[in-house]
Amino acid sequence: MKQKGAFFLTVIIVFGLLIVSGCAADKEIIENASYIGSDACISCHQNIANHYDMTTHAKIFTSLDKYPVNWDQNVTIWASAEGEDLQSTKLNLKNSLGVMLDHYVVSKIEGIPGFHRVAALEKTDTGYELHSIDIKDGNEKEWVAKSYSNCADCHSPGLSTKGVGAKRLKAGLSCETCHGPGSVHAQTKKPETIIANQNACITCHTLGKPEQAKDGNFLIADTHYGVRNWFVSDHYTSGYLNCLSCHTPHSANKQGNMLKQDSFKENCATCHGRKEFNQDEIMWKNPTDLRGHFTRDHSFGKLLYEDLGDNPETKEIEITNPEAIKTIKNSSKGGE
């Protein structure tokens, strides 16, 4: 029996080494691949593309022609490079790169590095109105550009992605944003030559690491923070679940949410049966998140909002409760 056990253990170890070495080779193949653009992917995956067009991912950054607005107009934009005084410059909005989440108009400004939010759209009963990002004291003529460079990597990665063939990418999210460059996969049709795991989700959806406050012994998190608490949840620490256990990256349900079921209740029931959950309690939202960022907490009850010690009068989330701070810092991703 001992010999048989030793034999099976040896087989398992060898098999594990083969898997690890295979994964390393596949990673090298993917890293050496080039971008080919979504049209090449759609030639084989048309059905997925049809469903994907209905998701929030597909709408996160869209072209100007989606909006019935007179884009051919010159505006005076006040902008500056980092650390320099504001300078005025003329900008024709028809040359903008696109619109983020039906709101921010994004453009490049000559002589200033990076990308900028240069205007805003507001939905009305008859369409959209175009104006400056912030209207202060009723003065709509002061159009001040705000940096978009920190947002671009996740909200419109096609603008900032580097690599062979990157110019083929759409400005917003496309197939290769999450799956990596697809030239080798397109040639071989082998699943192992393309990225298909939750790491693509984690790259963007767990940003907003809580920072140490400058004027106190507590943490501050911004409006992008909610999903990061996934790492303290029992779902994550069980080792059995990941993002794709509940979410569908290529399609949306009847409510437009990227969930496997048509409601929060039905999604939970897949594993929990008839047990009832209060979504606003176990997946709370930052009460001061005016723009509706994707902030629902994903600790699923491990960190309730009332346990954080937050001041609801401020935009940020202050985490002042020592026990909550300890839980976050001890989580697998809390200190990263």
mmCIF file of C-alpha atoms in Angstrom:
data_model
loop_
_atom_site.group_PDB
_atom_site.id
_atom_site.type_symbol
_atom_site.label_atom_id
_atom_site.label_comp_id
_atom_site.label_asym_id
_atom_site.label_seq_id
_atom_site.Cartn_x
_atom_site.Cartn_y
_atom_site.Cartn_z
ATOM 1 C CA MET A 1 0.000 0.000 0.000
ATOM 2 C CA LYS A 2 2.840 2.354 0.848
ATOM 3 C CA GLN A 3 4.474 1.662 -2.516
ATOM 4 C CA LYS A 4 1.202 2.283 -4.339
ATOM 5 C CA GLY A 5 0.705 5.537 -2.396
ATOM 6 C CA ALA A 6 4.242 6.626 -3.207
ATOM 7 C CA PHE A 7 3.659 5.812 -6.878
ATOM 8 C CA PHE A 8 0.486 7.903 -7.061
ATOM 9 C CA LEU A 9 2.193 10.777 -5.227
ATOM 10 C CA THR A 10 5.040 10.664 -7.751
ATOM 11 C CA VAL A 11 2.557 10.700 -10.639
ATOM 12 C CA ILE A 12 0.760 13.704 -9.148
ATOM 13 C CA ILE A 13 4.028 15.614 -8.653
ATOM 14 C CA VAL A 14 5.246 14.865 -12.183
ATOM 15 C CA PHE A 15 1.848 15.771 -13.645
ATOM 16 C CA GLY A 16 1.907 19.014 -11.665
ATOM 17 C CA LEU A 17 5.366 19.856 -12.996
ATOM 18 C CA LEU A 18 4.168 19.229 -16.541
ATOM 19 C CA ILE A 19 1.256 21.593 -16.004
ATOM 20 C CA VAL A 20 3.504 24.291 -14.531
ATOM 21 C CA SER A 21 6.035 23.987 -17.357
ATOM 22 C CA GLY A 22 3.214 24.031 -19.893
ATOM 23 C CA CYS A 23 1.736 27.173 -18.340
ATOM 24 C CA ALA A 24 5.130 28.860 -18.461
ATOM 25 C CA ALA A 25 5.470 28.017 -22.155
ATOM 26 C CA ASP A 26 1.971 29.289 -22.870
ATOM 27 C CA LYS A 27 2.719 32.528 -21.033
ATOM 28 C CA GLU A 28 5.800 32.997 -23.212
ATOM 29 C CA ILE A 29 3.727 32.382 -26.350
ATOM 30 C CA ILE A 30 1.138 34.967 -25.291
ATOM 31 C CA GLU A 31 3.807 37.544 -24.463
ATOM 32 C CA ASN A 32 5.293 37.123 -27.944
ATOM 33 C CA ALA A 33 1.927 37.555 -29.663
ATOM 34 C CA SER A 34 0.797 40.761 -31.363
ATOM 35 C CA TYR A 35 -2.542 42.582 -31.428
ATOM 36 C CA ILE A 36 -4.835 41.830 -34.357
ATOM 37 C CA GLY A 37 -7.970 43.859 -33.547
ATOM 38 C CA SER A 38 -11.503 42.788 -32.608
ATOM 39 C CA ASP A 39 -12.650 42.270 -36.202
ATOM 40 C CA ALA A 40 -10.282 39.307 -36.480
ATOM 41 C CA CYS A 41 -11.754 37.823 -33.279
ATOM 42 C CA ILE A 42 -15.341 38.381 -34.413
ATOM 43 C CA SER A 43 -14.747 36.379 -37.585
ATOM 44 C CA CYS A 44 -14.879 33.269 -35.367
ATOM 45 C CA HIS A 45 -16.785 34.565 -32.340
ATOM 46 C CA GLN A 46 -19.695 36.493 -33.879
ATOM 47 C CA ASN A 47 -22.251 35.189 -31.371
ATOM 48 C CA ILE A 48 -20.159 36.374 -28.420
ATOM 49 C CA ALA A 49 -19.720 39.771 -30.071
ATOM 50 C CA ASN A 50 -23.479 40.179 -30.513
ATOM 51 C CA HIS A 51 -24.101 39.653 -26.790
ATOM 52 C CA TYR A 52 -21.070 41.707 -25.738
ATOM 53 C CA ASP A 53 -22.429 44.815 -27.473
ATOM 54 C CA MET A 54 -25.193 44.952 -24.825
ATOM 55 C CA THR A 55 -22.793 45.060 -21.863
ATOM 56 C CA THR A 56 -21.472 47.991 -19.849
ATOM 57 C CA HIS A 57 -17.974 47.040 -20.973
ATOM 58 C CA ALA A 58 -18.938 47.731 -24.585
ATOM 59 C CA LYS A 59 -20.407 51.115 -23.660
ATOM 60 C CA ILE A 60 -17.687 52.310 -21.316
ATOM 61 C CA PHE A 61 -16.034 54.447 -24.016
ATOM 62 C CA THR A 62 -17.856 55.193 -27.257
ATOM 63 C CA SER A 63 -17.309 57.173 -30.442
ATOM 64 C CA LEU A 64 -18.679 60.676 -30.998
ATOM 65 C CA ASP A 65 -21.115 59.562 -33.707
ATOM 66 C CA LYS A 66 -23.214 57.763 -31.074
ATOM 67 C CA TYR A 67 -24.492 61.136 -29.846
ATOM 68 C CA PRO A 68 -26.749 63.604 -31.741
ATOM 69 C CA VAL A 69 -24.562 66.596 -30.918
ATOM 70 C CA ASN A 70 -22.953 69.289 -33.057
ATOM 71 C CA TRP A 71 -19.332 68.336 -32.513
ATOM 72 C CA ASP A 72 -17.943 70.735 -35.115
ATOM 73 C CA GLN A 73 -17.397 73.656 -32.778
ATOM 74 C CA ASN A 74 -14.355 75.423 -31.421
ATOM 75 C CA VAL A 75 -14.052 76.002 -27.685
ATOM 76 C CA THR A 76 -11.419 77.663 -25.529
ATOM 77 C CA ILE A 77 -9.904 75.126 -23.172
ATOM 78 C CA TRP A 78 -7.790 76.032 -20.167
ATOM 79 C CA ALA A 79 -5.187 73.339 -19.588
ATOM 80 C CA SER A 80 -1.639 72.853 -18.365
ATOM 81 C CA ALA A 81 1.121 70.311 -18.105
ATOM 82 C CA GLU A 82 1.778 69.031 -14.586
ATOM 83 C CA GLY A 83 3.156 71.762 -12.338
ATOM 84 C CA GLU A 84 2.658 74.554 -14.860
ATOM 85 C CA ASP A 85 0.178 77.443 -14.988
ATOM 86 C CA LEU A 86 -3.059 77.121 -16.946
ATOM 87 C CA GLN A 87 -2.843 78.172 -20.571
ATOM 88 C CA SER A 88 -5.751 78.769 -22.936
ATOM 89 C CA THR A 89 -5.914 76.884 -26.213
ATOM 90 C CA LYS A 90 -8.465 76.473 -28.985
ATOM 91 C CA LEU A 91 -9.864 73.005 -29.541
ATOM 92 C CA ASN A 92 -12.344 71.705 -32.092
ATOM 93 C CA LEU A 93 -14.452 69.094 -30.340
ATOM 94 C CA LYS A 94 -14.933 67.037 -33.518
ATOM 95 C CA ASN A 95 -11.315 65.921 -33.085
ATOM 96 C CA SER A 96 -12.046 64.386 -29.682
ATOM 97 C CA LEU A 97 -11.245 60.705 -29.152
ATOM 98 C CA GLY A 98 -14.574 59.597 -27.694
ATOM 99 C CA VAL A 99 -16.954 59.744 -24.743
ATOM 100 C CA MET A 100 -16.513 57.957 -21.425
ATOM 101 C CA LEU A 101 -19.687 56.499 -19.893
ATOM 102 C CA ASP A 102 -22.003 58.855 -21.812
ATOM 103 C CA HIS A 103 -20.527 61.811 -19.951
ATOM 104 C CA TYR A 104 -16.888 62.891 -20.313
ATOM 105 C CA VAL A 105 -15.576 63.975 -23.719
ATOM 106 C CA VAL A 106 -11.925 62.924 -24.003
ATOM 107 C CA SER A 107 -9.307 64.541 -26.212
ATOM 108 C CA LYS A 108 -5.615 65.160 -26.675
ATOM 109 C CA ILE A 109 -4.410 68.750 -26.326
ATOM 110 C CA GLU A 110 -1.542 69.923 -28.485
ATOM 111 C CA GLY A 111 1.648 70.478 -26.523
ATOM 112 C CA ILE A 112 0.400 68.744 -23.359
ATOM 113 C CA PRO A 113 1.178 65.046 -22.704
ATOM 114 C CA GLY A 114 -1.537 62.498 -22.006
ATOM 115 C CA PHE A 115 -5.309 62.592 -22.413
ATOM 116 C CA HIS A 116 -7.797 65.087 -21.012
ATOM 117 C CA ARG A 117 -11.482 65.426 -20.211
ATOM 118 C CA VAL A 118 -12.324 68.573 -22.144
ATOM 119 C CA ALA A 119 -16.135 68.688 -22.098
ATOM 120 C CA ALA A 120 -19.191 66.940 -20.707
ATOM 121 C CA LEU A 121 -22.472 65.594 -22.019
ATOM 122 C CA GLU A 122 -25.700 65.757 -20.047
ATOM 123 C CA LYS A 123 -28.708 63.697 -21.139
ATOM 124 C CA THR A 124 -31.954 65.646 -21.554
ATOM 125 C CA ASP A 125 -35.506 64.768 -22.599
ATOM 126 C CA THR A 126 -34.625 65.602 -26.201
ATOM 127 C CA GLY A 127 -31.060 64.313 -26.454
ATOM 128 C CA TYR A 128 -27.770 65.569 -25.057
ATOM 129 C CA GLU A 129 -26.387 68.968 -24.069
ATOM 130 C CA LEU A 130 -22.690 69.737 -24.439
ATOM 131 C CA HIS A 131 -20.926 71.959 -21.902
ATOM 132 C CA SER A 132 -17.814 72.311 -19.759
ATOM 133 C CA ILE A 133 -16.904 69.650 -17.213
ATOM 134 C CA ASP A 134 -17.556 71.819 -14.165
ATOM 135 C CA ILE A 135 -19.809 74.858 -14.206
ATOM 136 C CA LYS A 136 -18.727 77.141 -11.373
ATOM 137 C CA ASP A 137 -20.632 80.249 -10.307
ATOM 138 C CA GLY A 138 -22.804 79.963 -13.397
ATOM 139 C CA ASN A 139 -19.881 80.813 -15.705
ATOM 140 C CA GLU A 140 -20.135 78.275 -18.533
ATOM 141 C CA LYS A 141 -17.338 79.914 -20.529
ATOM 142 C CA GLU A 142 -14.552 78.604 -18.301
ATOM 143 C CA TRP A 143 -13.814 75.223 -19.848
ATOM 144 C CA VAL A 144 -10.976 73.760 -17.778
ATOM 145 C CA ALA A 145 -9.507 70.464 -18.961
ATOM 146 C CA LYS A 146 -8.915 67.739 -16.406
ATOM 147 C CA SER A 147 -6.423 64.926 -16.748
ATOM 148 C CA TYR A 148 -7.790 61.632 -18.026
ATOM 149 C CA SER A 149 -4.494 59.757 -18.144
ATOM 150 C CA ASN A 150 -5.079 57.857 -14.870
ATOM 151 C CA CYS A 151 -8.527 56.778 -16.093
ATOM 152 C CA ALA A 152 -7.463 55.704 -19.581
ATOM 153 C CA ASP A 153 -5.878 52.361 -18.674
ATOM 154 C CA CYS A 154 -9.243 50.956 -17.574
ATOM 155 C CA HIS A 155 -11.907 53.181 -19.126
ATOM 156 C CA SER A 156 -10.348 53.328 -22.595
ATOM 157 C CA PRO A 157 -7.310 51.039 -22.649
ATOM 158 C CA GLY A 158 -7.139 51.140 -26.429
ATOM 159 C CA LEU A 159 -5.766 54.675 -26.126
ATOM 160 C CA SER A 160 -2.842 53.737 -23.902
ATOM 161 C CA THR A 161 -2.008 50.098 -24.740
ATOM 162 C CA LYS A 162 1.508 49.554 -26.087
ATOM 163 C CA GLY A 163 2.780 46.661 -28.150
ATOM 164 C CA VAL A 164 2.991 45.299 -31.684
ATOM 165 C CA GLY A 165 -0.287 45.972 -33.484
ATOM 166 C CA ALA A 166 -1.756 48.062 -30.623
ATOM 167 C CA LYS A 167 -2.996 50.669 -33.115
ATOM 168 C CA ARG A 168 -5.551 48.098 -34.300
ATOM 169 C CA LEU A 169 -7.352 48.286 -30.951
ATOM 170 C CA LYS A 170 -10.514 50.324 -30.502
ATOM 171 C CA ALA A 171 -10.209 53.202 -28.048
ATOM 172 C CA GLY A 172 -12.494 51.541 -25.501
ATOM 173 C CA LEU A 173 -12.536 47.941 -24.305
ATOM 174 C CA SER A 174 -12.057 45.298 -26.959
ATOM 175 C CA CYS A 175 -11.460 41.545 -27.027
ATOM 176 C CA GLU A 176 -7.714 41.858 -26.553
ATOM 177 C CA THR A 177 -8.071 44.268 -23.626
ATOM 178 C CA CYS A 178 -8.948 41.296 -21.432
ATOM 179 C CA HIS A 179 -7.673 38.335 -23.451
ATOM 180 C CA GLY A 180 -4.297 39.760 -24.443
ATOM 181 C CA PRO A 181 -2.780 39.966 -27.939
ATOM 182 C CA GLY A 182 -4.429 37.334 -30.108
ATOM 183 C CA SER A 183 -2.214 36.673 -33.124
ATOM 184 C CA VAL A 184 -0.997 33.256 -31.935
ATOM 185 C CA HIS A 185 -4.491 32.192 -30.860
ATOM 186 C CA ALA A 186 -5.936 33.224 -34.226
ATOM 187 C CA GLN A 187 -3.359 31.065 -35.988
ATOM 188 C CA THR A 188 -3.471 27.985 -33.746
ATOM 189 C CA LYS A 189 -7.079 28.108 -32.441
ATOM 190 C CA LYS A 190 -5.711 26.607 -29.195
ATOM 191 C CA PRO A 191 -7.400 27.802 -25.946
ATOM 192 C CA GLU A 192 -4.104 27.852 -24.060
ATOM 193 C CA THR A 193 -2.739 30.574 -26.358
ATOM 194 C CA ILE A 194 -5.148 33.231 -25.079
ATOM 195 C CA ILE A 195 -5.769 34.679 -21.605
ATOM 196 C CA ALA A 196 -9.100 33.559 -20.129
ATOM 197 C CA ASN A 197 -9.220 33.957 -16.345
ATOM 198 C CA GLN A 198 -10.223 36.346 -13.583
ATOM 199 C CA ASN A 199 -6.884 38.175 -13.633
ATOM 200 C CA ALA A 200 -8.271 40.261 -16.476
ATOM 201 C CA CYS A 201 -11.063 41.418 -14.139
ATOM 202 C CA ILE A 202 -8.782 42.040 -11.167
ATOM 203 C CA THR A 203 -6.516 44.329 -13.191
ATOM 204 C CA CYS A 204 -9.135 47.085 -13.176
ATOM 205 C CA HIS A 205 -11.865 46.133 -10.743
ATOM 206 C CA THR A 206 -9.671 46.006 -7.642
ATOM 207 C CA LEU A 207 -8.077 49.421 -7.990
ATOM 208 C CA GLY A 208 -8.554 52.054 -5.308
ATOM 209 C CA LYS A 209 -6.274 50.628 -2.614
ATOM 210 C CA PRO A 210 -6.998 52.419 0.696
ATOM 211 C CA GLU A 211 -4.295 54.969 1.475
ATOM 212 C CA GLN A 212 -3.018 56.031 4.869
ATOM 213 C CA ALA A 213 -4.538 59.398 5.828
ATOM 214 C CA LYS A 214 -2.026 62.235 6.123
ATOM 215 C CA ASP A 215 -3.704 63.732 9.166
ATOM 216 C CA GLY A 216 -4.762 60.703 11.175
ATOM 217 C CA ASN A 217 -4.349 57.007 11.946
ATOM 218 C CA PHE A 218 -6.973 55.780 9.501
ATOM 219 C CA LEU A 219 -7.380 54.745 5.856
ATOM 220 C CA ILE A 220 -9.048 56.604 2.996
ATOM 221 C CA ALA A 221 -10.593 54.871 -0.020
ATOM 222 C CA ASP A 222 -12.060 56.491 -3.119
ATOM 223 C CA THR A 223 -15.235 55.750 -5.073
ATOM 224 C CA HIS A 224 -13.591 52.892 -6.990
ATOM 225 C CA TYR A 225 -12.942 50.933 -3.803
ATOM 226 C CA GLY A 226 -15.892 48.564 -3.360
ATOM 227 C CA VAL A 227 -14.851 45.555 -5.415
ATOM 228 C CA ARG A 228 -11.452 45.403 -3.737
ATOM 229 C CA ASN A 229 -13.060 44.024 -0.557
ATOM 230 C CA TRP A 230 -13.576 40.784 -2.502
ATOM 231 C CA PHE A 231 -10.216 39.712 -1.057
ATOM 232 C CA VAL A 232 -11.568 39.628 2.515
ATOM 233 C CA SER A 233 -14.756 37.756 1.579
ATOM 234 C CA ASP A 234 -15.422 34.121 2.445
ATOM 235 C CA HIS A 235 -16.091 33.604 -1.263
ATOM 236 C CA TYR A 236 -12.485 34.478 -2.110
ATOM 237 C CA THR A 237 -10.769 32.827 0.856
ATOM 238 C CA SER A 238 -12.638 29.561 0.214
ATOM 239 C CA GLY A 239 -10.517 29.122 -2.899
ATOM 240 C CA TYR A 240 -13.507 27.788 -4.841
ATOM 241 C CA LEU A 241 -14.979 30.961 -6.330
ATOM 242 C CA ASN A 242 -13.742 33.731 -8.584
ATOM 243 C CA CYS A 243 -15.215 36.648 -10.552
ATOM 244 C CA LEU A 244 -16.540 34.355 -13.268
ATOM 245 C CA SER A 245 -18.518 32.282 -10.761
ATOM 246 C CA CYS A 246 -21.176 35.012 -10.696
ATOM 247 C CA HIS A 247 -20.376 37.328 -13.594
ATOM 248 C CA THR A 248 -20.598 36.981 -17.370
ATOM 249 C CA PRO A 249 -17.952 39.096 -19.118
ATOM 250 C CA HIS A 250 -19.522 38.701 -22.569
ATOM 251 C CA SER A 251 -23.223 39.309 -21.918
ATOM 252 C CA ALA A 252 -25.762 41.194 -19.811
ATOM 253 C CA ASN A 253 -28.969 40.022 -18.146
ATOM 254 C CA LYS A 254 -32.430 41.565 -18.572
ATOM 255 C CA GLN A 255 -31.505 44.435 -16.241
ATOM 256 C CA GLY A 256 -28.321 45.152 -18.160
ATOM 257 C CA ASN A 257 -26.091 43.732 -15.423
ATOM 258 C CA MET A 258 -23.248 41.357 -16.216
ATOM 259 C CA LEU A 259 -24.582 38.576 -13.984
ATOM 260 C CA LYS A 260 -25.272 34.939 -14.821
ATOM 261 C CA GLN A 261 -28.850 35.240 -13.547
ATOM 262 C CA ASP A 262 -31.487 37.932 -14.051
ATOM 263 C CA SER A 263 -31.356 39.252 -10.494
ATOM 264 C CA PHE A 264 -29.128 39.481 -7.442
ATOM 265 C CA LYS A 265 -31.456 37.070 -5.593
ATOM 266 C CA GLU A 266 -31.347 34.455 -8.362
ATOM 267 C CA ASN A 267 -27.576 34.747 -8.607
ATOM 268 C CA CYS A 268 -27.160 34.003 -4.895
ATOM 269 C CA ALA A 269 -29.727 31.199 -5.037
ATOM 270 C CA THR A 270 -27.488 29.283 -7.441
ATOM 271 C CA CYS A 271 -25.389 28.280 -4.428
ATOM 272 C CA HIS A 272 -27.385 29.408 -1.387
ATOM 273 C CA GLY A 273 -30.830 28.099 -2.327
ATOM 274 C CA ARG A 274 -33.721 29.919 -0.666
ATOM 275 C CA LYS A 275 -31.607 31.831 1.852
ATOM 276 C CA GLU A 276 -32.542 35.528 1.781
ATOM 277 C CA PHE A 277 -29.967 38.325 1.530
ATOM 278 C CA ASN A 278 -30.260 42.111 1.762
ATOM 279 C CA GLN A 279 -28.191 43.391 -1.157
ATOM 280 C CA ASP A 280 -27.867 46.929 0.231
ATOM 281 C CA GLU A 281 -26.453 45.499 3.444
ATOM 282 C CA ILE A 282 -23.987 42.892 2.214
ATOM 283 C CA MET A 283 -23.119 44.810 -0.984
ATOM 284 C CA TRP A 284 -23.335 48.398 0.244
ATOM 285 C CA LYS A 285 -22.550 51.421 -1.918
ATOM 286 C CA ASN A 286 -20.595 54.548 -1.050
ATOM 287 C CA PRO A 287 -23.414 56.988 -0.130
ATOM 288 C CA THR A 288 -21.478 59.950 -1.550
ATOM 289 C CA ASP A 289 -20.688 58.400 -4.940
ATOM 290 C CA LEU A 290 -22.508 60.935 -7.108
ATOM 291 C CA ARG A 291 -21.378 59.569 -10.490
ATOM 292 C CA GLY A 292 -22.494 55.993 -9.832
ATOM 293 C CA HIS A 293 -19.099 54.318 -10.035
ATOM 294 C CA PHE A 294 -19.018 50.549 -9.684
ATOM 295 C CA THR A 295 -18.656 50.612 -5.940
ATOM 296 C CA ARG A 296 -20.865 47.896 -4.470
ATOM 297 C CA ASP A 297 -18.873 46.219 -1.733
ATOM 298 C CA HIS A 298 -17.796 42.652 -2.500
ATOM 299 C CA SER A 299 -16.891 41.449 0.994
ATOM 300 C CA PHE A 300 -20.442 40.009 1.182
ATOM 301 C CA GLY A 301 -20.964 40.921 4.832
ATOM 302 C CA LYS A 302 -17.385 40.604 6.039
ATOM 303 C CA LEU A 303 -17.030 44.415 6.139
ATOM 304 C CA LEU A 304 -20.360 46.158 6.623
ATOM 305 C CA TYR A 305 -20.529 49.873 5.877
ATOM 306 C CA GLU A 306 -21.509 50.758 9.455
ATOM 307 C CA ASP A 307 -18.401 48.927 10.718
ATOM 308 C CA LEU A 308 -15.962 51.150 8.803
ATOM 309 C CA GLY A 309 -16.414 54.333 10.846
ATOM 310 C CA ASP A 310 -16.934 56.431 7.702
ATOM 311 C CA ASN A 311 -18.012 60.069 7.693
ATOM 312 C CA PRO A 312 -20.892 60.167 5.149
ATOM 313 C CA GLU A 313 -20.465 63.938 4.758
ATOM 314 C CA THR A 314 -17.206 63.472 2.834
ATOM 315 C CA LYS A 315 -16.693 62.146 -0.693
ATOM 316 C CA GLU A 316 -14.117 59.546 0.294
ATOM 317 C CA ILE A 317 -14.668 56.516 2.486
ATOM 318 C CA GLU A 318 -12.793 56.897 5.766
ATOM 319 C CA ILE A 319 -11.947 53.579 7.412
ATOM 320 C CA THR A 320 -11.367 54.487 11.063
ATOM 321 C CA ASN A 321 -12.419 51.301 12.863
ATOM 322 C CA PRO A 322 -9.188 49.526 13.991
ATOM 323 C CA GLU A 323 -10.751 46.086 13.445
ATOM 324 C CA ALA A 324 -11.767 46.966 9.873
ATOM 325 C CA ILE A 325 -8.282 48.345 9.185
ATOM 326 C CA LYS A 326 -6.745 45.131 10.535
ATOM 327 C CA THR A 327 -9.028 42.976 8.375
ATOM 328 C CA ILE A 328 -8.111 44.922 5.233
ATOM 329 C CA LYS A 329 -4.371 44.950 5.892
ATOM 330 C CA ASN A 330 -4.333 41.234 6.700
ATOM 331 C CA SER A 331 -6.168 40.264 3.517
ATOM 332 C CA SER A 332 -4.133 38.785 0.672
ATOM 333 C CA LYS A 333 -4.303 42.006 -1.363
ATOM 334 C CA GLY A 334 -4.927 44.558 1.374
ATOM 335 C CA GLY A 335 -1.350 45.736 1.692
ATOM 336 C CA GLU A 336 -0.440 45.692 -1.987
#
